[in-house]
Amino acid sequence: MSTKTGEGIAELKAALATAIAELPPRATGGVFRLPIDRVFTLKGFGTIVTGTVLGGEVALEDELVVRPRGLAARVRGINIHGAAVDRAIAGHRAALNLVGVAVEDLARGDLLARPGR
């Protein structure tokens, strides 16, 4: 394989695509949790948080709680890799547009979860 000539690159891409296609689907069961790694504001959108969904799933309009602070939030929007989606599942890197919390109320390391969890 050569990155200079491109020899073997097509075969590598095909092998990677095959390996990915053979992976089992991600489980959406379990308890939703997303540790926040970034918090920011976008004009016209409000509070945005990003992180990796560690378990379960989250959908538009879901009610969440910020732990350990106990603040209530609602999911207004979800983006995965720059594309708006209706839900995110375990393993997805996601950006959530939240209603009910301000940027200054949140910090890196806070955890989003379902109420009562």
PDB file of C-alpha atoms in Angstrom:
ATOM      1  CA  MET A   1       0.000   0.000   0.000  1.00  0.00           C
ATOM      2  CA  SER A   2       1.262   3.474  -0.831  1.00  0.00           C
ATOM      3  CA  THR A   3      -0.074   6.880   0.072  1.00  0.00           C
ATOM      4  CA  LYS A   4       2.153   8.379  -2.604  1.00  0.00           C
ATOM      5  CA  THR A   5       0.856   6.299  -5.509  1.00  0.00           C
ATOM      6  CA  GLY A   6      -2.525   5.331  -4.087  1.00  0.00           C
ATOM      7  CA  GLU A   7      -1.795   1.650  -4.565  1.00  0.00           C
ATOM      8  CA  GLY A   8      -3.967  -0.444  -2.224  1.00  0.00           C
ATOM      9  CA  ILE A   9      -6.107   2.470  -1.008  1.00  0.00           C
ATOM     10  CA  ALA A  10      -9.243   1.265  -2.811  1.00  0.00           C
ATOM     11  CA  GLU A  11      -8.841  -2.182  -1.250  1.00  0.00           C
ATOM     12  CA  LEU A  12      -8.356  -0.658   2.213  1.00  0.00           C
ATOM     13  CA  LYS A  13     -11.504   1.468   1.812  1.00  0.00           C
ATOM     14  CA  ALA A  14     -13.477  -1.596   0.721  1.00  0.00           C
ATOM     15  CA  ALA A  15     -12.208  -3.632   3.699  1.00  0.00           C
ATOM     16  CA  LEU A  16     -13.138  -0.839   6.119  1.00  0.00           C
ATOM     17  CA  ALA A  17     -16.617  -0.485   4.584  1.00  0.00           C
ATOM     18  CA  THR A  18     -17.159  -4.251   4.912  1.00  0.00           C
ATOM     19  CA  ALA A  19     -16.018  -4.251   8.547  1.00  0.00           C
ATOM     20  CA  ILE A  20     -18.348  -1.351   9.381  1.00  0.00           C
ATOM     21  CA  ALA A  21     -21.303  -2.997   7.636  1.00  0.00           C
ATOM     22  CA  GLU A  22     -20.784  -6.155   9.713  1.00  0.00           C
ATOM     23  CA  LEU A  23     -20.917  -4.338  13.056  1.00  0.00           C
ATOM     24  CA  PRO A  24     -24.036  -5.077  15.113  1.00  0.00           C
ATOM     25  CA  PRO A  25     -26.501  -2.186  15.497  1.00  0.00           C
ATOM     26  CA  ARG A  26     -26.038  -0.028  18.576  1.00  0.00           C
ATOM     27  CA  ALA A  27     -28.367  -0.756  21.463  1.00  0.00           C
ATOM     28  CA  THR A  28     -30.771   2.083  22.232  1.00  0.00           C
ATOM     29  CA  GLY A  29     -31.938   0.552  25.502  1.00  0.00           C
ATOM     30  CA  GLY A  30     -30.586   1.523  28.844  1.00  0.00           C
ATOM     31  CA  VAL A  31     -30.437   4.785  30.692  1.00  0.00           C
ATOM     32  CA  PHE A  32     -29.829   7.940  28.653  1.00  0.00           C
ATOM     33  CA  ARG A  33     -26.779   9.872  29.763  1.00  0.00           C
ATOM     34  CA  LEU A  34     -24.623  12.475  28.099  1.00  0.00           C
ATOM     35  CA  PRO A  35     -21.657  14.047  29.897  1.00  0.00           C
ATOM     36  CA  ILE A  36     -21.296  17.642  28.700  1.00  0.00           C
ATOM     37  CA  ASP A  37     -17.927  18.493  27.187  1.00  0.00           C
ATOM     38  CA  ARG A  38     -18.762  21.902  25.684  1.00  0.00           C
ATOM     39  CA  VAL A  39     -21.365  24.585  26.435  1.00  0.00           C
ATOM     40  CA  PHE A  40     -21.963  27.620  24.219  1.00  0.00           C
ATOM     41  CA  THR A  41     -24.603  29.923  22.758  1.00  0.00           C
ATOM     42  CA  LEU A  42     -25.550  30.362  19.120  1.00  0.00           C
ATOM     43  CA  LYS A  43     -27.432  33.513  18.191  1.00  0.00           C
ATOM     44  CA  GLY A  44     -31.035  32.602  17.459  1.00  0.00           C
ATOM     45  CA  PHE A  45     -30.731  29.163  19.072  1.00  0.00           C
ATOM     46  CA  GLY A  46     -29.698  29.716  22.676  1.00  0.00           C
ATOM     47  CA  THR A  47     -27.902  27.161  24.813  1.00  0.00           C
ATOM     48  CA  ILE A  48     -26.037  24.363  23.027  1.00  0.00           C
ATOM     49  CA  VAL A  49     -24.201  21.482  24.697  1.00  0.00           C
ATOM     50  CA  THR A  50     -22.084  18.802  23.083  1.00  0.00           C
ATOM     51  CA  GLY A  51     -20.990  15.367  24.218  1.00  0.00           C
ATOM     52  CA  THR A  52     -21.108  11.663  23.475  1.00  0.00           C
ATOM     53  CA  VAL A  53     -24.287   9.764  24.280  1.00  0.00           C
ATOM     54  CA  LEU A  54     -23.081   7.009  26.618  1.00  0.00           C
ATOM     55  CA  GLY A  55     -26.354   5.090  26.868  1.00  0.00           C
ATOM     56  CA  GLY A  56     -29.964   5.047  25.760  1.00  0.00           C
ATOM     57  CA  GLU A  57     -31.320   7.639  23.388  1.00  0.00           C
ATOM     58  CA  VAL A  58     -32.592  11.212  23.326  1.00  0.00           C
ATOM     59  CA  ALA A  59     -35.237  12.726  21.044  1.00  0.00           C
ATOM     60  CA  LEU A  60     -36.680  16.129  20.253  1.00  0.00           C
ATOM     61  CA  GLU A  61     -38.850  17.562  23.051  1.00  0.00           C
ATOM     62  CA  ASP A  62     -37.457  15.129  25.663  1.00  0.00           C
ATOM     63  CA  GLU A  63     -37.331  16.465  29.205  1.00  0.00           C
ATOM     64  CA  LEU A  64     -33.897  16.129  30.818  1.00  0.00           C
ATOM     65  CA  VAL A  65     -32.195  16.995  34.093  1.00  0.00           C
ATOM     66  CA  VAL A  66     -28.719  18.459  34.481  1.00  0.00           C
ATOM     67  CA  ARG A  67     -26.827  16.525  37.156  1.00  0.00           C
ATOM     68  CA  PRO A  68     -25.630  17.256  39.791  1.00  0.00           C
ATOM     69  CA  ARG A  69     -27.343  20.657  39.681  1.00  0.00           C
ATOM     70  CA  GLY A  70     -30.899  19.290  39.293  1.00  0.00           C
ATOM     71  CA  LEU A  71     -31.862  21.822  36.611  1.00  0.00           C
ATOM     72  CA  ALA A  72     -34.681  20.950  34.201  1.00  0.00           C
ATOM     73  CA  ALA A  73     -34.138  21.303  30.450  1.00  0.00           C
ATOM     74  CA  ARG A  74     -36.013  20.378  27.267  1.00  0.00           C
ATOM     75  CA  VAL A  75     -34.409  19.302  23.975  1.00  0.00           C
ATOM     76  CA  ARG A  76     -35.291  21.788  21.212  1.00  0.00           C
ATOM     77  CA  GLY A  77     -32.855  20.471  18.606  1.00  0.00           C
ATOM     78  CA  ILE A  78     -30.330  17.713  17.973  1.00  0.00           C
ATOM     79  CA  ASN A  79     -27.382  17.763  15.573  1.00  0.00           C
ATOM     80  CA  ILE A  80     -25.034  14.931  14.691  1.00  0.00           C
ATOM     81  CA  HIS A  81     -22.003  15.888  12.607  1.00  0.00           C
ATOM     82  CA  GLY A  82     -23.699  19.128  11.522  1.00  0.00           C
ATOM     83  CA  ALA A  83     -26.965  17.525  10.414  1.00  0.00           C
ATOM     84  CA  ALA A  84     -30.276  18.076  12.223  1.00  0.00           C
ATOM     85  CA  VAL A  85     -31.814  14.788  13.389  1.00  0.00           C
ATOM     86  CA  ASP A  86     -34.832  13.687  15.441  1.00  0.00           C
ATOM     87  CA  ARG A  87     -32.868  11.524  17.877  1.00  0.00           C
ATOM     88  CA  ALA A  88     -29.395  10.469  18.983  1.00  0.00           C
ATOM     89  CA  ILE A  89     -28.444   7.054  20.353  1.00  0.00           C
ATOM     90  CA  ALA A  90     -25.587   5.588  22.375  1.00  0.00           C
ATOM     91  CA  GLY A  91     -22.269   6.219  20.671  1.00  0.00           C
ATOM     92  CA  HIS A  92     -23.332   9.339  18.796  1.00  0.00           C
ATOM     93  CA  ARG A  93     -21.445  12.605  19.232  1.00  0.00           C
ATOM     94  CA  ALA A  94     -24.311  15.043  19.551  1.00  0.00           C
ATOM     95  CA  ALA A  95     -25.039  18.731  19.955  1.00  0.00           C
ATOM     96  CA  LEU A  96     -28.257  19.411  21.870  1.00  0.00           C
ATOM     97  CA  ASN A  97     -30.074  22.738  21.770  1.00  0.00           C
ATOM     98  CA  LEU A  98     -31.594  23.070  25.247  1.00  0.00           C
ATOM     99  CA  VAL A  99     -34.475  25.198  26.514  1.00  0.00           C
ATOM    100  CA  GLY A 100     -34.796  26.101  30.181  1.00  0.00           C
ATOM    101  CA  VAL A 101     -31.116  26.452  31.056  1.00  0.00           C
ATOM    102  CA  ALA A 102     -28.613  29.220  30.395  1.00  0.00           C
ATOM    103  CA  VAL A 103     -24.982  28.776  29.400  1.00  0.00           C
ATOM    104  CA  GLU A 104     -23.853  30.118  32.771  1.00  0.00           C
ATOM    105  CA  ASP A 105     -25.929  27.409  34.516  1.00  0.00           C
ATOM    106  CA  LEU A 106     -23.910  24.604  32.895  1.00  0.00           C
ATOM    107  CA  ALA A 107     -20.312  23.424  32.992  1.00  0.00           C
ATOM    108  CA  ARG A 108     -18.076  20.846  31.392  1.00  0.00           C
ATOM    109  CA  GLY A 109     -18.560  17.580  33.287  1.00  0.00           C
ATOM    110  CA  ASP A 110     -22.242  18.096  34.083  1.00  0.00           C
ATOM    111  CA  LEU A 111     -24.383  15.126  33.065  1.00  0.00           C
ATOM    112  CA  LEU A 112     -27.682  15.180  31.168  1.00  0.00           C
ATOM    113  CA  ALA A 113     -30.089  12.392  32.144  1.00  0.00           C
ATOM    114  CA  ARG A 114     -33.794  11.663  32.374  1.00  0.00           C
ATOM    115  CA  PRO A 115     -35.726  13.003  35.368  1.00  0.00           C
ATOM    116  CA  GLY A 116     -35.670  10.579  38.280  1.00  0.00           C
ATOM    117  CA  ARG A 117     -32.377   8.977  37.238  1.00  0.00           C
TER     118      ARG A 117
END
